[in-house]
Amino acid sequence: MPDRHEGDARVDSTGTLTGDAGEAGKHEVRLGAVQQTLFIPLVSRARETNRWGPVLRDPKAVELVRAIGYDTKYAEVPGGWGPVLRTAVFDTYVREFLARHPAGTVVELGTGLNTRFERVDNGRLHWFDLDLPDTIELRRAFFEDTGRRRMITASALDEEWLDVVAGSPGPHLFVTEGMLAYFSEEDVHALLARIVRRFPGSFVALDTYSRQMVERQRAMAAARNVSAMTWACDDPGALEHLGLELIDSATITKPPRAMRRKLPLRYRIKLPLADREYGKAGRIAFFRTA
Ligand SMILES: C[S@@+](CC[C@H](N)C(=O)[O-])C[C@H]1O[C@@H](n2cnc3c(N)ncnc32)[C@H](O)[C@@H]1O
């Protein structure tokens, strides 16, 4: 089957995206289908940065979006403010963890081209960014390992990376934003149970999506030829049987109190109105392991 052309990029018969390094002089990328979803939050953060009164600023995302030849359909996801607010909620939970454990370790599972370290670094924390080989190869073109921050090439479903992060000072916070919904329920449970077993007294921040939201996303994914979500979870409290204690959870329309206080005016007006439609779509949850 011949390659399809989409925006600055080509998609070959395996669904792999190849950015166009030619005319536009963009960085060439080859990414698998799920990996390409990293452009949704990346583009959202870049756009937010260029808006008046942003909920977060991410100049690195602006640089990356300019530099990489990505498939423009990932820039067309409706409600681009949703991923940005989700990221801001995760940032809030990570900052709260670091306020209590400033020299602890944060592990970003399915990091994509995430720039949370740039926003929350306190000069003392330890950090790992883990993702699949093609994503980390792309990431390495723009980010470097340092003494306190390292990239790990692995699947979150592998076991070896647990040994690597175990050598870093505790407590650990495992953050997974926008990844688990693409896993089967069995894989989500296996990953969380593994973290619980290996890291008692650590913390986990993750996002869940309602059954209804996952159905809606699947229909949209089929129409736009993007990866479809699989794992639905109406209530993050249902994960407690894995040995997790739910400490807090929030939605993008009702963020944690610490974030609500700092919301730009635009969002203070928008969120109560959006709550009816998006309030039950998903949650960001913060757990402690038993
Ligand atoms: C929607 S993106 C989210 C990226 C990032 N967390 C963010 O919010 O900007 C999903 C990410 O999960 C990664 N991913 C998917 N399956 C994975 C796996 N088995 N192990 C590690 N990462 C995975 C993809 O490569 C991609 O970077």
Coordinates of C-alpha atoms and ligand atoms in Angstrom, one line a residue:
M1 CA 0.0 0.0 0.0
P2 CA 1.5 3.4 -0.8
D3 CA 2.3 5.9 1.9
R4 CA -0.4 8.4 2.9
H5 CA 0.5 12.1 3.3
E6 CA -0.9 14.0 6.2
G7 CA 0.3 17.5 6.9
D8 CA 4.1 17.6 7.0
A9 CA 4.2 13.9 7.6
R10 CA 3.8 10.5 5.9
V11 CA 2.0 7.5 7.4
D12 CA 3.2 4.1 6.0
S13 CA 1.2 0.9 5.6
T14 CA 2.0 -0.1 9.2
G15 CA 0.5 3.1 10.6
T16 CA 4.0 4.4 11.4
L17 CA 4.4 8.2 11.2
T18 CA 7.4 9.6 9.5
G19 CA 7.9 13.4 9.8
D20 CA 9.0 15.3 6.8
A21 CA 12.6 16.4 7.3
G22 CA 12.7 17.8 3.8
E23 CA 11.2 21.1 2.7
A24 CA 10.2 22.4 6.0
G25 CA 13.6 21.4 7.6
K26 CA 11.8 19.7 10.4
H27 CA 13.2 17.0 12.7
E28 CA 12.3 13.6 11.2
V29 CA 10.4 11.2 13.4
R30 CA 9.3 7.6 13.1
L31 CA 6.8 6.7 15.8
G32 CA 4.3 3.9 16.4
A33 CA 0.6 4.6 16.5
V34 CA 0.1 5.0 20.3
Q35 CA 3.4 6.9 20.6
Q36 CA 2.1 9.6 18.2
T37 CA -0.6 10.5 20.8
L38 CA 2.2 12.4 22.6
F39 CA 1.7 15.2 20.1
I40 CA -1.8 15.9 21.6
P41 CA -0.6 17.2 25.0
L42 CA 2.6 18.7 23.4
V43 CA 0.7 20.8 20.9
S44 CA -1.9 21.8 23.6
R45 CA 0.9 23.0 25.9
A46 CA 2.6 24.9 23.1
R47 CA -0.7 26.7 22.2
E48 CA -1.5 27.5 25.8
T49 CA 1.9 29.1 26.2
N50 CA 1.1 31.5 23.4
R51 CA -2.3 32.5 24.9
W52 CA -3.1 35.4 27.1
G53 CA -3.4 34.2 30.8
P54 CA -2.1 30.6 30.3
V55 CA -2.7 28.0 33.0
L56 CA 0.9 26.9 32.4
R57 CA 3.8 28.1 30.4
D58 CA 5.9 25.7 28.3
P59 CA 8.5 27.4 26.0
K60 CA 10.2 24.0 25.4
A61 CA 6.9 22.7 23.9
V62 CA 6.8 25.7 21.6
E63 CA 10.3 24.9 20.5
L64 CA 9.5 21.2 20.0
V65 CA 6.4 21.8 18.0
R66 CA 8.3 24.2 15.7
A67 CA 11.2 21.7 15.3
I68 CA 9.3 18.4 14.7
G69 CA 7.4 17.3 11.6
Y70 CA 4.3 15.8 13.3
D71 CA 1.0 14.7 11.8
T72 CA -1.2 17.8 12.0
K73 CA -4.3 15.8 12.9
Y74 CA -2.9 15.7 16.5
A75 CA -3.2 19.4 16.6
E76 CA -6.9 19.3 15.7
V77 CA -8.2 17.4 18.8
P78 CA -11.3 19.4 20.0
G79 CA -11.1 21.1 23.4
G80 CA -7.3 21.5 23.4
W81 CA -7.6 23.1 26.9
G82 CA -8.5 19.7 28.4
P83 CA -5.0 18.1 28.0
V84 CA -3.5 21.4 29.4
L85 CA -5.7 21.4 32.5
R86 CA -5.0 17.7 33.0
T87 CA -1.2 18.4 32.9
A88 CA -1.7 21.3 35.3
V89 CA -3.5 19.0 37.8
F90 CA -0.7 16.5 37.5
D91 CA 1.8 19.3 38.1
T92 CA -0.1 20.3 41.2
Y93 CA 0.1 16.7 42.6
V94 CA 3.8 16.5 41.8
R95 CA 4.5 19.8 43.5
E96 CA 2.6 18.7 46.6
F97 CA 4.7 15.5 46.7
L98 CA 7.9 17.6 46.3
A99 CA 6.9 20.0 49.0
R100 CA 6.9 17.1 51.4
H101 CA 9.7 15.1 49.8
P102 CA 12.0 17.6 48.1
A103 CA 14.8 15.1 47.4
G104 CA 12.5 12.2 46.5
T105 CA 12.3 10.5 43.0
V106 CA 9.6 11.1 40.3
V107 CA 9.2 8.5 37.7
E108 CA 7.2 9.6 34.6
L109 CA 5.9 6.5 32.9
G110 CA 5.0 7.1 29.2
T111 CA 6.6 10.5 29.3
G112 CA 6.4 11.3 25.6
L113 CA 7.8 14.8 25.1
N114 CA 6.7 15.9 28.6
T115 CA 8.4 18.9 30.2
R116 CA 7.1 18.6 33.8
F117 CA 10.7 18.5 35.1
E118 CA 11.3 21.9 33.6
R119 CA 8.2 23.2 35.5
V120 CA 8.7 21.7 38.9
D121 CA 12.4 21.1 39.4
N122 CA 13.5 22.3 42.8
G123 CA 17.2 21.6 42.3
R124 CA 17.2 18.5 44.6
L125 CA 14.7 16.0 43.3
H126 CA 15.6 12.9 41.2
W127 CA 13.7 12.2 38.0
F128 CA 13.3 9.4 35.4
D129 CA 11.5 9.7 32.1
L130 CA 10.5 6.3 30.7
D131 CA 9.0 5.5 27.4
L132 CA 9.2 3.1 24.4
P133 CA 12.3 3.0 22.3
D134 CA 11.1 5.2 19.4
T135 CA 9.8 7.9 21.7
I136 CA 13.0 8.0 23.8
E137 CA 15.0 8.2 20.6
L138 CA 13.0 11.3 19.6
R139 CA 13.2 12.6 23.2
R140 CA 17.0 12.3 23.2
A141 CA 17.2 14.7 20.3
F142 CA 15.9 17.4 22.5
F143 CA 16.6 16.5 26.1
E144 CA 19.8 15.3 27.9
D145 CA 20.5 13.1 30.9
T146 CA 21.9 14.9 33.9
G147 CA 23.0 13.8 37.4
R148 CA 19.4 14.0 38.7
R149 CA 17.4 13.3 35.5
R150 CA 17.7 10.2 33.3
M151 CA 15.7 8.7 30.5
I152 CA 14.8 5.0 30.5
T153 CA 14.1 3.1 27.3
A154 CA 11.5 0.4 28.2
S155 CA 7.9 -0.5 28.2
A156 CA 6.2 0.4 31.4
L157 CA 5.1 -3.2 31.3
D158 CA 8.7 -4.5 31.5
E159 CA 10.0 -5.4 35.0
E160 CA 13.7 -4.4 34.7
W161 CA 13.2 -0.6 35.0
L162 CA 11.8 -1.1 38.5
D163 CA 15.4 -2.2 39.6
V164 CA 16.8 0.9 38.0
V165 CA 14.5 3.4 39.8
A166 CA 14.8 1.5 43.1
G167 CA 18.4 2.7 43.3
S168 CA 17.3 6.3 43.5
P169 CA 16.3 8.0 46.8
G170 CA 12.8 7.5 48.1
P171 CA 10.0 8.0 48.5
H172 CA 9.0 7.5 44.8
L173 CA 6.2 9.1 43.0
F174 CA 5.1 7.2 39.8
V175 CA 3.3 9.5 37.4
T176 CA 1.5 8.3 34.4
E177 CA -0.4 10.8 32.3
G178 CA -2.4 9.8 29.2
M179 CA -0.9 6.3 28.9
L180 CA -2.9 3.8 30.9
A181 CA -6.1 4.4 28.9
Y182 CA -4.3 2.7 26.0
F183 CA -3.6 -0.4 28.0
S184 CA -5.9 -3.4 28.7
E185 CA -7.3 -3.5 32.2
E186 CA -5.2 -6.6 32.9
D187 CA -2.0 -4.7 32.0
V188 CA -3.0 -1.7 34.1
H189 CA -3.7 -3.9 37.2
A190 CA -0.4 -5.9 36.6
L191 CA 1.6 -2.6 36.4
L192 CA 0.1 -1.1 39.5
A193 CA 0.3 -4.3 41.5
R194 CA 4.0 -4.5 40.6
I195 CA 4.6 -1.0 41.8
V196 CA 2.7 -1.6 45.1
R197 CA 4.7 -4.8 45.8
R198 CA 8.1 -3.3 45.0
F199 CA 7.6 0.2 46.5
P200 CA 5.6 0.2 49.7
G201 CA 5.0 3.8 51.1
S202 CA 5.4 5.3 47.6
F203 CA 2.9 7.4 45.6
V204 CA 1.1 7.1 42.3
A205 CA -0.6 9.7 40.2
L206 CA -2.7 8.5 37.2
D207 CA -5.7 9.5 35.0
T208 CA -8.8 7.4 34.5
Y209 CA -11.6 7.8 31.9
S210 CA -15.3 6.9 32.3
R211 CA -16.8 4.1 30.2
Q212 CA -18.8 6.7 28.3
M213 CA -15.8 8.9 27.6
V214 CA -13.8 5.9 26.3
E215 CA -16.7 5.0 24.0
R216 CA -16.8 8.6 22.7
Q217 CA -13.0 8.6 22.2
R218 CA -13.2 5.3 20.3
A219 CA -15.7 6.7 17.8
M220 CA -13.6 9.8 17.3
A221 CA -10.4 7.7 17.0
A222 CA -11.9 5.6 14.3
A223 CA -13.1 8.7 12.3
R224 CA -9.6 10.4 12.6
N225 CA -7.5 7.3 12.4
V226 CA -5.8 7.8 15.8
S227 CA -5.2 5.3 18.5
A228 CA -8.3 4.2 20.4
M229 CA -8.5 4.1 24.2
T230 CA -9.1 0.7 25.8
W231 CA -9.2 0.9 29.6
A232 CA -12.2 2.5 31.2
C233 CA -12.5 3.2 34.9
D234 CA -15.6 5.1 36.3
D235 CA -14.2 5.3 39.8
P236 CA -10.4 5.4 40.6
G237 CA -11.4 4.2 44.1
A238 CA -12.0 0.8 42.5
L239 CA -8.2 0.4 42.2
E240 CA -7.7 0.3 46.0
H241 CA -8.0 -3.5 46.0
L242 CA -4.6 -3.5 44.3
G243 CA -3.0 -2.2 47.5
L244 CA -3.5 1.5 46.7
E245 CA -5.0 4.1 49.1
L246 CA -6.8 6.9 47.3
I247 CA -5.6 10.2 48.9
D248 CA -7.2 12.7 46.5
S249 CA -8.8 12.9 43.1
A250 CA -9.8 15.8 40.9
T251 CA -11.2 16.6 37.5
I252 CA -10.1 19.1 34.9
T253 CA -13.3 21.2 35.7
K254 CA -12.8 20.8 39.5
P255 CA -9.1 20.9 40.0
P256 CA -7.3 20.5 43.4
R257 CA -7.8 23.4 45.7
A258 CA -4.1 24.6 45.4
M259 CA -4.6 24.9 41.6
R260 CA -8.1 26.4 41.8
R261 CA -6.7 29.4 43.8
K262 CA -4.2 30.2 41.0
L263 CA -6.5 29.7 37.9
P264 CA -6.4 32.5 35.4
L265 CA -9.7 34.4 35.1
R266 CA -10.5 32.8 31.7
Y267 CA -10.6 29.4 33.4
R268 CA -12.5 30.6 36.5
I269 CA -15.3 31.6 34.1
K270 CA -15.0 28.6 31.7
L271 CA -14.7 25.6 34.1
P272 CA -18.1 25.8 36.0
L273 CA -19.8 26.0 32.5
A274 CA -17.7 23.1 31.2
D275 CA -18.3 21.0 34.3
R276 CA -21.7 19.7 33.0
E277 CA -20.2 18.2 29.9
Y278 CA -16.7 17.2 31.0
G279 CA -17.1 16.9 34.8
K280 CA -17.7 13.1 34.7
A281 CA -15.4 12.3 31.7
G282 CA -12.3 11.5 33.7
R283 CA -10.4 11.9 36.9
I284 CA -6.8 12.5 38.0
A285 CA -6.1 10.4 41.1
F286 CA -3.3 10.5 43.7
F287 CA -2.6 7.3 45.7
R288 CA -0.3 6.0 48.4
T289 CA 0.9 2.4 48.1
A290 CA 0.1 0.2 51.1
Ligands
LIG1 C1 -0.9 10.5 25.2 S1 0.9 10.3 25.2 C2 1.2 11.1 26.8 C3 2.6 11.6 26.9 C4 3.0 12.4 28.1 N1 2.7 11.6 29.3 C5 2.3 13.7 28.2 O1 1.3 13.9 28.9 O2 2.7 14.6 27.5 C6 1.1 8.5 25.7 C7 2.5 8.1 25.9 O3 2.5 6.8 26.4 C8 3.6 6.1 25.8 N2 3.4 4.7 25.9 C9 2.5 3.9 25.3 N3 2.6 2.6 25.6 C10 3.7 2.6 26.5 C11 4.3 1.5 27.2 N4 3.9 0.2 27.1 N5 5.4 1.8 27.9 C12 5.9 3.1 28.0 N6 5.3 4.2 27.4 C13 4.2 3.9 26.6 C14 3.7 6.7 24.4 O4 4.9 6.5 23.7 C15 3.3 8.1 24.6 O5 4.5 8.9 24.8

